[in-house]
XYZ file of C-alpha atoms in Angstrom:
769
model
C -65.083 163.328 -6.578
C -62.493 160.604 -6.658
C -62.342 157.989 -3.960
C -59.557 155.440 -3.914
C -58.602 156.342 -7.463
C -62.088 155.576 -8.942
C -64.953 158.018 -9.609
C -68.021 157.353 -7.533
C -70.922 156.095 -9.665
C -74.028 158.203 -9.168
C -76.993 155.889 -8.863
C -79.272 158.012 -11.029
C -80.592 157.463 -14.561
C -83.408 159.751 -15.728
C -84.204 157.650 -18.818
C -84.496 154.430 -16.721
C -87.007 156.149 -14.312
C -88.989 157.714 -17.171
C -89.237 154.397 -19.029
C -90.313 152.167 -16.061
C -92.657 154.818 -14.650
C -94.455 154.914 -17.948
C -94.635 151.110 -18.289
C -96.180 150.723 -14.831
C -94.466 147.496 -13.857
C -94.190 148.738 -10.249
C -97.505 148.844 -8.278
C -98.954 152.245 -7.541
C -97.455 153.856 -4.373
C -94.328 151.559 -4.412
C -92.099 153.545 -6.805
C -90.000 155.232 -4.091
C -89.448 151.883 -2.244
C -88.479 150.246 -5.639
C -85.870 152.909 -6.409
C -84.567 152.951 -2.836
C -84.056 149.162 -2.949
C -82.141 149.453 -6.247
C -79.688 151.896 -4.640
C -78.959 149.632 -1.689
C -76.195 146.928 -1.843
C -77.438 143.431 -2.624
C -77.438 141.134 0.471
C -75.191 138.108 0.376
C -76.923 134.822 -0.206
C -75.696 131.246 -0.005
C -77.110 127.883 -0.867
C -76.199 124.532 0.676
C -75.865 121.818 -1.933
C -78.863 119.536 -1.456
C -77.825 116.319 -3.123
C -75.134 115.173 -0.661
C -76.091 113.118 2.264
C -74.305 115.509 4.684
C -76.282 118.600 3.593
C -78.129 118.447 6.952
C -74.800 118.321 8.771
C -73.631 121.476 7.006
C -76.929 123.195 7.799
C -76.596 122.130 11.481
C -72.997 123.406 11.589
C -74.019 126.800 10.079
C -76.903 127.360 12.453
C -75.396 126.064 15.659
C -71.803 127.381 15.238
C -71.239 130.152 12.689
C -74.652 131.895 12.883
C -74.495 131.918 16.662
C -71.124 133.651 16.598
C -72.723 136.488 14.602
C -75.148 137.340 17.404
C -74.637 140.895 18.855
C -71.782 141.446 16.452
C -71.077 144.940 15.120
C -68.861 145.705 12.161
C -67.900 149.304 11.352
C -70.691 150.498 13.603
C -73.283 148.401 11.838
C -75.133 145.648 13.680
C -74.879 142.342 11.815
C -78.335 140.932 11.304
C -78.808 137.205 11.905
C -78.951 135.335 8.559
C -82.425 134.318 7.504
C -83.495 131.355 5.436
C -85.273 132.078 2.177
C -88.852 131.112 2.945
C -89.536 129.792 -0.537
C -86.395 127.565 -0.977
C -86.974 123.948 0.096
C -85.621 122.484 3.373
C -83.880 125.636 4.646
C -81.031 125.132 2.157
C -80.754 128.783 1.087
C -79.934 131.764 3.324
C -79.365 135.507 3.079
C -77.547 138.020 5.257
C -76.995 141.795 5.207
C -73.222 141.118 5.126
C -71.670 142.393 1.924
C -68.762 140.640 0.257
C -66.482 143.615 1.125
C -67.283 143.328 4.827
C -66.919 139.531 4.784
C -63.482 139.801 3.160
C -62.026 142.589 5.224
C -63.493 142.320 8.755
C -61.209 140.515 11.293
C -64.322 139.608 13.362
C -65.714 137.716 10.372
C -62.493 136.073 9.266
C -63.461 132.660 10.552
C -66.889 132.831 8.907
C -65.399 134.025 5.578
C -62.842 131.233 5.687
C -65.687 128.745 6.231
C -67.586 130.134 3.217
C -64.592 130.121 0.879
C -63.430 126.619 1.860
C -66.934 125.090 1.642
C -67.574 126.837 -1.712
C -64.366 125.314 -3.102
C -65.528 121.851 -1.986
C -68.865 122.333 -3.705
C -70.820 122.126 -0.445
C -71.941 125.769 -0.515
C -72.685 128.015 -3.455
C -72.751 131.785 -2.998
C -75.530 132.554 -5.459
C -77.929 135.428 -5.838
C -81.390 134.527 -4.469
C -83.377 135.222 -7.694
C -80.863 133.107 -9.619
C -81.975 130.081 -7.710
C -85.572 130.293 -9.033
C -85.380 128.943 -12.640
C -83.867 125.490 -11.739
C -86.563 125.063 -9.069
C -89.321 125.787 -11.586
C -87.948 123.227 -14.034
C -89.472 120.601 -11.660
C -86.503 118.215 -11.887
C -86.879 115.117 -9.695
C -84.475 112.146 -9.340
C -87.570 109.939 -9.007
C -88.626 110.300 -12.658
C -88.884 106.803 -13.959
C -87.668 107.696 -17.419
C -84.294 109.173 -18.228
C -84.417 112.983 -17.716
C -82.382 114.834 -20.316
C -81.660 118.492 -19.457
C -79.903 121.218 -21.510
C -78.966 124.666 -20.108
C -78.487 126.777 -23.196
C -76.490 129.740 -21.826
C -74.898 128.185 -18.748
C -71.868 130.213 -17.560
C -70.746 130.974 -14.913
C -72.411 127.834 -13.491
C -74.408 128.326 -10.298
C -77.717 127.189 -11.912
C -75.901 124.305 -13.544
C -74.784 123.190 -10.096
C -78.377 123.286 -8.915
C -79.468 121.052 -11.786
C -76.715 118.524 -11.029
C -77.776 118.465 -7.366
C -81.380 117.727 -8.327
C -80.284 114.739 -10.472
C -78.234 113.411 -7.624
C -80.713 114.039 -4.803
C -80.709 110.281 -4.122
C -77.153 109.573 -3.196
C -77.829 105.846 -3.187
C -77.927 105.959 -7.012
C -74.418 106.411 -8.487
C -75.711 106.962 -12.032
C -78.995 108.801 -12.140
C -80.996 108.061 -15.302
C -80.393 111.357 -16.986
C -77.814 114.059 -17.632
C -77.214 117.765 -17.876
C -75.670 119.378 -20.969
C -74.327 122.823 -20.074
C -73.696 125.072 -23.124
C -72.152 128.450 -23.487
C -71.126 130.386 -26.612
C -68.055 131.943 -24.922
C -65.220 129.496 -25.078
C -63.337 131.166 -22.227
C -66.303 131.101 -19.882
C -66.809 127.401 -20.585
C -63.645 126.686 -18.584
C -65.019 128.560 -15.570
C -68.173 126.550 -16.066
C -66.150 123.273 -16.028
C -64.507 124.277 -12.748
C -67.852 125.034 -11.173
C -69.420 121.787 -12.367
C -66.370 119.678 -11.333
C -67.001 120.647 -7.687
C -70.164 118.563 -7.783
C -68.330 115.360 -8.805
C -70.980 114.052 -11.227
C -70.580 111.602 -14.157
C -73.751 113.026 -15.653
C -72.582 116.519 -16.764
C -71.188 117.627 -20.137
C -69.998 121.138 -20.976
C -70.251 122.158 -24.662
C -69.389 125.285 -26.617
C -72.028 126.419 -29.140
C -74.059 129.405 -30.207
C -77.333 128.651 -28.366
C -79.452 130.091 -31.176
C -78.164 127.476 -33.557
C -77.123 124.624 -31.293
C -77.219 121.411 -33.355
C -79.739 118.591 -33.198
C -78.017 115.595 -31.520
C -78.729 111.943 -32.246
C -78.739 108.923 -30.000
C -78.814 105.209 -30.469
C -82.065 103.658 -29.341
C -82.162 99.861 -29.739
C -80.035 99.993 -32.899
C -81.854 102.955 -34.400
C -80.738 106.562 -34.766
C -83.188 108.986 -33.108
C -83.158 112.773 -32.616
C -82.426 113.629 -28.979
C -85.147 115.804 -27.490
C -84.790 117.302 -24.046
C -87.322 116.831 -21.180
C -86.134 120.041 -19.478
C -84.562 123.108 -20.962
C -83.204 126.094 -19.046
C -83.115 129.107 -21.334
C -81.447 131.851 -19.236
C -80.617 134.239 -22.045
C -78.150 137.142 -22.291
C -79.921 140.310 -21.299
C -79.517 144.021 -20.573
C -79.258 143.189 -16.835
C -81.107 146.110 -15.319
C -82.292 143.771 -12.584
C -78.699 143.490 -11.384
C -78.152 147.236 -10.641
C -77.620 146.462 -6.969
C -74.485 144.467 -7.631
C -73.440 145.703 -11.101
C -73.463 149.436 -10.470
C -72.051 150.177 -13.919
C -75.533 149.515 -15.228
C -76.685 152.812 -13.709
C -74.643 154.926 -16.124
C -74.736 152.501 -19.079
C -78.478 151.721 -19.132
C -80.421 152.655 -22.213
C -83.421 151.213 -23.996
C -81.082 150.486 -26.953
C -79.656 147.472 -25.122
C -82.927 145.640 -24.987
C -83.746 146.495 -28.610
C -80.463 145.007 -29.725
C -80.881 141.830 -27.669
C -84.537 141.046 -28.423
C -83.793 139.247 -31.700
C -81.073 137.025 -30.108
C -83.241 136.200 -27.162
C -86.177 135.173 -29.443
C -83.868 132.995 -31.601
C -82.406 131.214 -28.572
C -85.902 130.612 -27.117
C -87.157 129.399 -30.517
C -84.235 126.928 -30.808
C -84.974 125.758 -27.252
C -88.632 124.893 -27.881
C -87.668 123.171 -31.135
C -85.524 120.748 -29.156
C -87.993 120.311 -26.234
C -89.670 116.925 -26.001
C -93.490 116.813 -26.125
C -94.716 117.175 -22.585
C -91.393 118.770 -21.632
C -90.896 122.015 -19.726
C -88.708 124.971 -20.687
C -87.970 127.845 -18.277
C -87.167 131.177 -19.975
C -85.507 133.737 -17.673
C -83.619 137.025 -17.689
C -82.182 139.309 -15.029
C -83.996 142.147 -16.716
C -87.276 143.902 -15.934
C -87.834 145.059 -19.523
C -90.923 143.593 -21.302
C -89.141 143.874 -24.625
C -86.740 141.126 -23.400
C -89.480 139.258 -21.509
C -93.170 139.290 -22.366
C -92.482 140.379 -25.949
C -90.288 137.285 -26.498
C -92.779 134.926 -24.859
C -95.746 136.402 -26.751
C -93.988 136.038 -30.047
C -93.009 132.493 -29.270
C -96.601 131.579 -28.286
C -98.047 133.192 -31.424
C -95.584 131.321 -33.705
C -96.283 128.039 -31.934
C -99.984 128.060 -33.075
C -101.047 126.176 -29.912
C -97.966 123.911 -29.634
C -96.806 125.795 -26.508
C -98.671 127.041 -23.431
C -97.561 129.053 -20.395
C -97.665 126.956 -17.221
C -99.466 128.297 -14.172
C -96.790 128.172 -11.419
C -98.597 130.394 -8.947
C -98.810 127.529 -6.456
C -95.078 126.593 -6.798
C -92.431 128.058 -4.473
C -94.945 129.223 -1.839
C -93.575 132.295 0.011
C -92.003 133.821 -3.111
C -93.432 137.318 -3.727
C -93.975 137.834 -7.429
C -95.730 140.190 -9.841
C -97.750 138.765 -12.781
C -96.661 139.301 -16.336
C -98.022 142.376 -18.193
C -100.095 142.400 -21.320
C -99.650 146.025 -22.487
C -96.431 147.885 -23.079
C -94.805 150.380 -25.502
C -91.439 150.583 -27.204
C -89.018 153.486 -26.635
C -85.901 154.547 -28.414
C -82.833 155.834 -26.527
C -83.762 159.381 -27.498
C -87.006 158.994 -25.552
C -89.426 158.582 -28.531
C -92.313 156.176 -27.887
C -94.132 153.796 -30.257
C -97.335 151.951 -29.360
C -97.752 149.949 -32.646
C -95.555 148.587 -35.364
C -97.384 150.654 -38.002
C -96.218 153.854 -36.194
C -92.538 153.030 -36.684
C -90.954 155.060 -39.478
C -89.062 153.033 -42.134
C -85.664 154.421 -40.986
C -86.230 152.891 -37.544
C -87.430 149.536 -38.696
C -84.021 148.002 -38.395
C -83.873 148.841 -34.673
C -87.465 148.088 -33.839
C -89.097 144.838 -34.962
C -92.762 143.764 -35.113
C -92.239 141.072 -32.407
C -91.378 143.725 -29.817
C -94.998 144.951 -29.623
C -97.915 143.337 -27.720
C -100.487 141.342 -29.589
C -103.465 143.533 -30.555
C -106.023 140.774 -31.001
C -107.686 140.615 -27.586
C -108.878 137.014 -28.036
C -105.306 135.857 -28.905
C -103.864 137.970 -26.061
C -106.267 136.381 -23.512
C -105.456 132.861 -24.748
C -101.729 133.448 -24.204
C -102.150 133.950 -20.387
C -99.150 136.282 -20.137
C -100.053 137.036 -16.518
C -98.695 133.543 -15.780
C -95.174 134.968 -16.301
C -93.644 136.208 -13.039
C -91.499 139.279 -12.356
C -89.500 139.658 -9.191
C -89.159 143.245 -7.956
C -86.172 144.115 -5.730
C -88.068 145.892 -2.912
C -90.492 142.997 -2.272
C -87.964 140.620 -0.764
C -84.695 142.519 -0.760
C -83.416 140.795 -3.886
C -82.338 141.615 -7.432
C -84.866 142.004 -10.312
C -85.759 139.018 -12.329
C -88.226 137.564 -14.879
C -89.295 133.912 -15.372
C -91.771 132.158 -17.709
C -92.434 128.439 -17.715
C -93.504 126.898 -21.105
C -95.004 123.411 -21.707
C -94.727 121.782 -25.100
C -97.995 120.112 -26.112
C -97.125 119.140 -29.700
C -94.359 119.614 -32.276
C -93.702 123.152 -33.496
C -95.635 123.959 -36.731
C -92.465 124.182 -38.766
C -91.257 120.854 -37.350
C -94.180 118.783 -38.505
C -91.983 117.033 -41.045
C -89.278 115.548 -38.779
C -85.660 115.651 -40.029
C -84.684 112.412 -41.790
C -82.398 110.087 -39.884
C -81.065 106.647 -40.819
C -83.069 103.965 -39.056
C -80.435 101.229 -38.973
C -76.914 101.228 -37.555
C -74.113 101.709 -38.317
C -75.037 105.355 -38.964
C -73.003 107.495 -41.333
C -71.873 110.024 -38.754
C -70.979 112.600 -41.377
C -74.597 112.909 -42.654
C -75.759 116.459 -42.911
C -77.942 117.567 -40.011
C -81.350 119.021 -40.777
C -82.510 121.897 -38.603
C -84.928 124.782 -38.628
C -83.446 128.012 -39.832
C -84.890 131.030 -37.983
C -85.420 134.281 -39.774
C -84.372 137.461 -38.067
C -87.830 138.815 -37.436
C -89.106 135.594 -35.887
C -91.461 134.565 -38.738
C -92.367 130.957 -39.230
C -89.498 128.776 -40.286
C -89.474 125.922 -42.871
C -87.149 122.883 -42.849
C -85.456 122.245 -46.098
C -84.161 118.781 -46.847
C -80.444 118.857 -47.621
C -79.473 118.648 -51.294
C -75.884 117.858 -50.486
C -76.123 114.361 -51.911
C -76.899 115.778 -55.379
C -73.544 117.372 -55.571
C -71.082 114.633 -56.560
C -67.996 116.404 -55.392
C -69.526 117.071 -51.976
C -70.707 113.473 -51.848
C -67.158 112.170 -52.333
C -65.815 114.389 -49.612
C -68.625 113.272 -47.346
C -67.796 109.608 -47.913
C -64.144 110.235 -47.010
C -65.266 111.894 -43.784
C -67.600 108.984 -43.060
C -64.778 106.442 -43.328
C -62.687 108.351 -40.839
C -65.503 108.937 -38.430
C -66.749 105.284 -38.605
C -63.242 104.008 -37.875
C -62.933 106.403 -34.902
C -66.298 105.186 -33.520
C -65.189 101.611 -33.709
C -62.155 102.528 -31.589
C -64.439 104.407 -29.151
C -62.818 107.743 -30.030
C -64.912 110.926 -29.843
C -62.682 113.640 -31.309
C -63.440 117.281 -32.073
C -65.605 118.027 -35.195
C -63.742 118.243 -38.487
C -62.743 121.808 -39.404
C -64.617 121.712 -42.729
C -67.854 120.900 -40.920
C -67.720 123.692 -38.311
C -65.605 126.743 -37.620
C -64.069 126.240 -34.246
C -63.118 128.929 -31.740
C -60.929 128.720 -28.679
C -58.640 125.792 -28.016
C -58.622 122.374 -29.553
C -59.787 119.791 -27.027
C -58.287 116.338 -26.565
C -60.430 113.438 -27.834
C -62.612 111.310 -25.625
C -61.438 107.728 -26.010
C -63.569 105.007 -24.439
C -61.776 101.948 -23.072
C -62.237 98.974 -25.416
C -63.969 95.939 -23.934
C -60.734 93.879 -24.074
C -58.335 96.572 -22.913
C -55.671 94.777 -20.776
C -55.392 97.906 -18.613
C -58.709 97.178 -16.937
C -58.191 93.533 -15.812
C -55.687 94.316 -12.995
C -57.912 97.191 -11.774
C -60.901 94.871 -11.655
C -59.007 92.197 -9.793
C -57.260 94.531 -7.332
C -60.490 96.285 -6.195
C -62.771 93.251 -6.749
C -65.181 95.296 -8.825
C -68.753 94.063 -9.069
C -69.694 92.316 -12.320
C -72.249 95.079 -12.832
C -69.573 97.732 -13.006
C -70.127 99.590 -16.316
C -66.568 99.428 -17.648
C -67.739 100.479 -21.075
C -68.326 103.964 -19.639
C -64.634 104.463 -18.766
C -62.765 106.869 -20.928
C -59.394 108.660 -21.271
C -58.329 111.881 -23.016
C -55.462 110.532 -24.976
C -55.174 108.145 -28.016
C -51.486 107.526 -27.759
C -49.039 106.908 -24.987
C -49.703 105.865 -21.413
C -53.186 106.487 -20.110
C -52.655 108.680 -17.026
C -56.224 109.316 -15.890
C -59.432 107.256 -16.165
C -62.742 109.100 -16.211
C -66.278 107.859 -16.169
C -69.592 109.055 -17.657
C -73.092 107.736 -17.435
C -74.347 105.430 -20.175
C -76.626 108.182 -21.488
C -73.698 110.611 -21.943
C -71.605 107.803 -23.575
C -74.460 107.425 -26.125
C -74.437 111.134 -26.826
C -70.618 111.234 -27.213
C -70.354 108.335 -29.492
C -73.084 109.489 -31.843
C -72.367 113.243 -32.090
C -68.623 113.850 -32.025
C -68.605 115.301 -35.507
C -71.145 118.020 -34.772
C -70.509 118.932 -31.198
C -67.607 120.784 -29.472
C -67.326 119.120 -26.031
C -65.140 121.056 -23.615
C -65.333 118.536 -20.696
C -67.300 115.667 -19.354
C -66.800 112.743 -16.995
C -65.475 112.374 -13.468
C -61.959 111.235 -12.651
C -62.072 107.881 -10.937
C -58.524 106.517 -11.152
C -55.057 108.088 -11.536
C -51.910 106.327 -12.672
C -49.335 105.642 -9.989
C -46.258 103.863 -11.316
C -45.220 102.640 -7.864
C -48.597 100.850 -7.628
C -47.606 98.338 -10.297
C -45.459 96.429 -7.874
C -48.514 95.996 -5.642
C -50.698 94.661 -8.414
C -52.380 97.783 -9.774
C -50.965 100.857 -11.541
C -53.991 103.009 -10.744
C -54.952 104.574 -7.409
C -58.494 105.739 -6.569
C -59.343 109.413 -7.023
C -61.303 111.122 -4.293
C -63.542 113.085 -6.640
C -64.965 109.936 -8.117
C -65.069 107.755 -4.983
C -68.782 108.182 -4.317
C -69.507 106.989 -7.821
C -67.097 104.074 -7.596
C -67.685 102.915 -4.019
C -70.931 100.915 -4.659
C -69.020 98.711 -7.071
C -65.873 98.042 -4.925
C -65.747 94.829 -2.847
C -62.192 94.804 -1.664
C -59.625 97.009 0.033
C -62.226 98.686 2.215
C -61.371 99.575 5.758
C -64.102 100.693 8.166
C -62.735 103.297 10.511
C -64.087 104.987 13.619
C -64.448 108.733 14.020
C -61.190 109.005 15.981
C -59.322 107.318 13.105
C -60.914 109.770 10.671
C -59.632 112.726 12.673
C -56.105 111.275 12.621
C -56.256 110.733 8.925
C -57.463 114.294 8.255
C -55.133 116.101 10.655
C -51.851 114.296 10.228
C -49.749 114.104 7.061
C -48.586 110.486 7.130
C -49.516 108.878 10.451
C -47.936 105.648 11.608
C -50.315 102.628 11.850
C -49.646 102.512 15.652
C -51.655 105.705 16.040
C -54.912 104.095 14.840
C -57.430 102.034 16.730
C -56.613 98.337 17.324
C -59.535 97.336 15.006
C -58.102 99.333 12.126
C -54.611 97.947 12.723
C -55.982 94.401 12.540
C -57.738 95.110 9.243
C -54.693 96.691 7.681
C -52.274 94.010 8.871
C -53.152 91.337 6.218
C -53.832 93.838 3.389
C -51.303 94.405 0.598
C -49.821 97.916 0.205
C -51.550 100.300 -2.218
C -54.661 102.309 -2.719
C -57.518 101.683 -0.279
C -61.041 102.912 0.646
C -61.573 104.306 4.128
C -65.239 104.247 5.172
C -66.836 105.887 8.228
C -70.412 104.825 9.191
C -72.207 106.893 11.822
C -73.211 105.285 15.094
C -76.930 106.067 15.863
C -76.230 105.433 19.532
C -73.762 108.358 19.531
C -75.980 111.206 18.297
C -73.282 113.850 19.156
C -70.876 112.294 16.608
C -71.028 112.958 12.895
C -74.300 111.434 11.610
C -73.462 111.100 7.915
C -71.278 108.471 6.179
C -67.894 109.436 4.757
C -65.857 107.655 2.054
C -62.200 108.609 1.669
C -59.446 107.472 -0.673
C -56.283 106.435 1.076
C -52.900 104.805 0.679
C -51.517 102.005 2.830
C -47.763 101.986 3.171
C -45.507 99.622 5.106
C -45.884 101.434 8.407
C -48.305 104.240 7.697
C -51.802 104.985 6.457
C -52.640 108.220 4.587
C -55.845 109.810 3.280
C -55.750 111.295 -0.202
C -58.194 114.138 0.293
C -57.910 117.715 -1.095
C -57.232 120.332 1.520
C -60.621 122.048 1.572
C -62.480 118.775 1.643
C -60.340 117.674 4.607
C -61.233 120.894 6.459
C -64.876 120.325 5.580
C -65.070 116.917 7.201
C -63.201 118.215 10.306
C -65.682 120.999 10.670
C -68.583 118.570 10.447
C -66.951 116.589 13.231
C -66.674 119.648 15.507
C -62.950 120.065 15.147
C -61.768 123.678 15.309
C -59.936 124.176 12.003
C -59.422 127.952 11.939
C -56.034 127.586 13.663
C -55.425 124.129 12.366
C -55.429 125.495 8.803
C -52.650 127.991 9.644
C -50.555 125.199 11.310
C -51.106 123.043 8.270
C -49.851 125.719 5.940
C -46.696 126.133 8.069
C -46.239 122.399 7.996
C -46.574 122.328 4.255
C -43.955 125.062 3.848
C -41.476 123.250 6.174
C -41.844 119.810 4.593
C -42.074 120.844 0.912
C -38.381 120.019 0.140
C -38.331 116.879 2.279
C -41.452 115.522 0.512
C -39.652 115.306 -2.859
C -37.226 112.742 -1.345
C -39.333 111.094 1.324
C -42.870 110.455 -0.095
C -43.713 107.864 -2.662
C -44.849 109.120 -6.069
C -48.445 108.598 -5.106
C -48.148 111.032 -2.258
C -46.469 113.607 -4.430
C -49.380 113.433 -6.839
C -51.714 114.399 -4.046
C -49.775 117.574 -3.340
C -49.887 118.332 -7.053
C -53.682 118.016 -6.984
C -53.749 120.715 -4.278
C -51.611 122.915 -6.610
C -54.104 122.263 -9.402
C -56.903 123.370 -7.103
C -55.075 126.548 -6.113
C -54.220 127.446 -9.736
C -57.753 126.934 -11.021
C -59.055 129.030 -8.130
C -56.628 131.802 -9.043
C -57.742 131.581 -12.723
C -61.366 131.756 -11.598
C -60.653 134.843 -9.543
C -58.951 136.532 -12.448
C -61.803 135.664 -14.831
C -64.247 136.978 -12.341
C -67.796 135.745 -11.463
C -69.454 137.534 -14.304
C -66.735 138.915 -16.524
C -65.502 137.205 -19.706
C -62.480 139.529 -20.047
C -59.624 137.043 -19.541
C -59.325 134.106 -21.942
C -57.811 131.092 -20.155
C -55.318 129.705 -22.679
C -55.594 126.071 -21.827
C -58.162 123.326 -22.183
C -59.756 121.707 -19.203
C -57.724 118.560 -19.701
C -54.518 120.525 -20.095
C -55.074 122.037 -16.689
C -55.337 118.599 -15.141
C -52.506 116.856 -17.098
C -50.013 119.660 -17.351
C -50.164 120.661 -13.706
C -49.562 117.056 -12.779
C -46.164 117.442 -14.503
C -45.124 120.392 -12.340
C -42.684 118.230 -10.311
C -41.126 116.780 -13.482
C -40.677 119.652 -15.899
C -41.717 123.174 -16.848
C -44.787 122.231 -18.892
C -46.860 124.527 -16.725
C -45.684 127.369 -18.946
C -48.589 126.516 -21.235
C -51.078 127.512 -18.570
C -51.563 131.227 -18.230
C -54.116 133.994 -18.261
C -54.186 136.583 -20.979
C -55.726 140.048 -20.671
C -56.502 140.491 -24.324
C -60.291 139.925 -24.114
C -62.760 142.715 -24.649
C -64.539 144.311 -21.689
C -68.034 143.350 -20.619
C -70.777 145.944 -21.028
C -74.257 146.084 -19.718
C -75.702 144.363 -22.718
C -73.974 141.060 -21.845
C -74.844 140.672 -18.121
C -75.524 137.094 -17.085
C -76.522 136.268 -13.508
């Protein structure tokens, strides 16, 4: 029947049951429990971001306040179970509960808890992420204590929860503003890249870059190493490929009616090509994690076995049985069969009739040579079954690269001396459709005189751009671009007069890496200054002609015209303050916890409301942007025990904090201030003073309100795009969202920012966790 206008989906699929019963991936006697778990809703899980110094404070707040309030609570006649920590996730930073999203959103008893989750998620302090989705980044074995730079690429990264985990791991030591490494997050879908940007920006890292490429043919990048050009190989690669998604049946119930073996047969070739491209770019000794949210061996063990066979000993499966203790897992299987959607089975490639050999490929079958099969150690793969720990289904394999791939023995030629001709043709391995060995062919482009002339013209343009520190989009003749043209990345020249007043005003340390500052405009006034790590600067400068970068860098300063009269036209941006703070030696005011509460609860408080110590410090300081620093007092254990750094503005008679709304509420919660009602009062206050603000507040203060509008708009866009759907293309670049929204109070430029409903629907063959 019809309920609420939608037909109820029957959670039955005869072909699914027949297929997996025959394969025997579920232990004997557990089939009924397996199917029963698949029919139950997936429990909600959340993860506390582990790299911030106040993660422990968030955990304490969750356990002592919000979880306690759930005790003995009943919703719609169902007793709410107390949330439990995931036993295998480090430091109690991941939790699960039987509360579904629907109950969380609609239950009045849970409104306060739901508001907390939404607000903290928007701040980037909590990520609502499926439990099994947390496993691959943990098995990458990323540590901030690596002595060498740790280069990571995530090949199919949207929507971004695993990307956030990787960033957290890089920044685990908050005393290091620029970790020696970076994360490149790639996705083939241009629209989903912008959702990925929004997710990554919550983490406020200068070490993340979002790019838009087909992962199966992602280009080789080059970097400058002591004046030489070298191919960039990655120490860690996360290869979370598109899959049929039958492990997600508990949350994507459409899979029940759409599931067929045809999905896995169609995806196998793509999955193998992506994995092959991944191991080609993996550094020797590096680690690649291959994962899917599918239970199907055609998408899992078959891909890994084919990769191992092609590698001729260059790859090996890592034994991770001792990692993540407490995680229940099943070993990989070594025998399986292939089935068509009509139910016809094949045990060997030789049994496949010629008219079916376009659907079924040799790499889908298990290796017959027992000695080879034993050497592969396929049992080292791990499969997560839903009924073992009340999760979704998942598959993970960890590969270690011991030597170059056989078809990469002849390394691609690169120029050894700088300056490098950035238009030179890149040399890569071309993968054949059936996964057979690939051979690198040296480019013969130089032999074609007409092409050579065109190449030289491109080189002149590119070389000139590099001298100016401009990293624009790739030339159209080099690569067909999809989506929206991105603004260029323009690094600040060494002698740019813009930087001197900033350096003087904030007394920046001589070690401040000003060469890593960039803008997104070549002409006109520079409105925002961003910052990247030196490693990402190296990547940007040497690969702009072959890479489509959607977004990178963290905003550290914003232009404020009124600030020029005080000595500096740029105010500090809150999202970049933790990166900047170690280099700032002036305009810092240490405040007590009572002052912090005033700053975060009042719109524009007079100086007389603050402590006498704060008033004394402010008295002799010129007007303009300031840093407000709170340091915990160990002798007052009941006060907040983690440091806080806030951006502020000192006026003639007032002091104001420039902190986004959700971040403000976050800090207040950590200090034990009840913000549930405070938030409502704050919204009323905002409505009442909106018109007055246009006349009363300085331009700097107006810009802070606009940043809140930006946050709300991007959140709305994210909601319309959906956590997993790629239906709605966002017709704006990441920079347009920042720059155009900032003009809301001046003109109607925001008409360029909208959401279109023209995209195609998502089917079961494109499910990404």
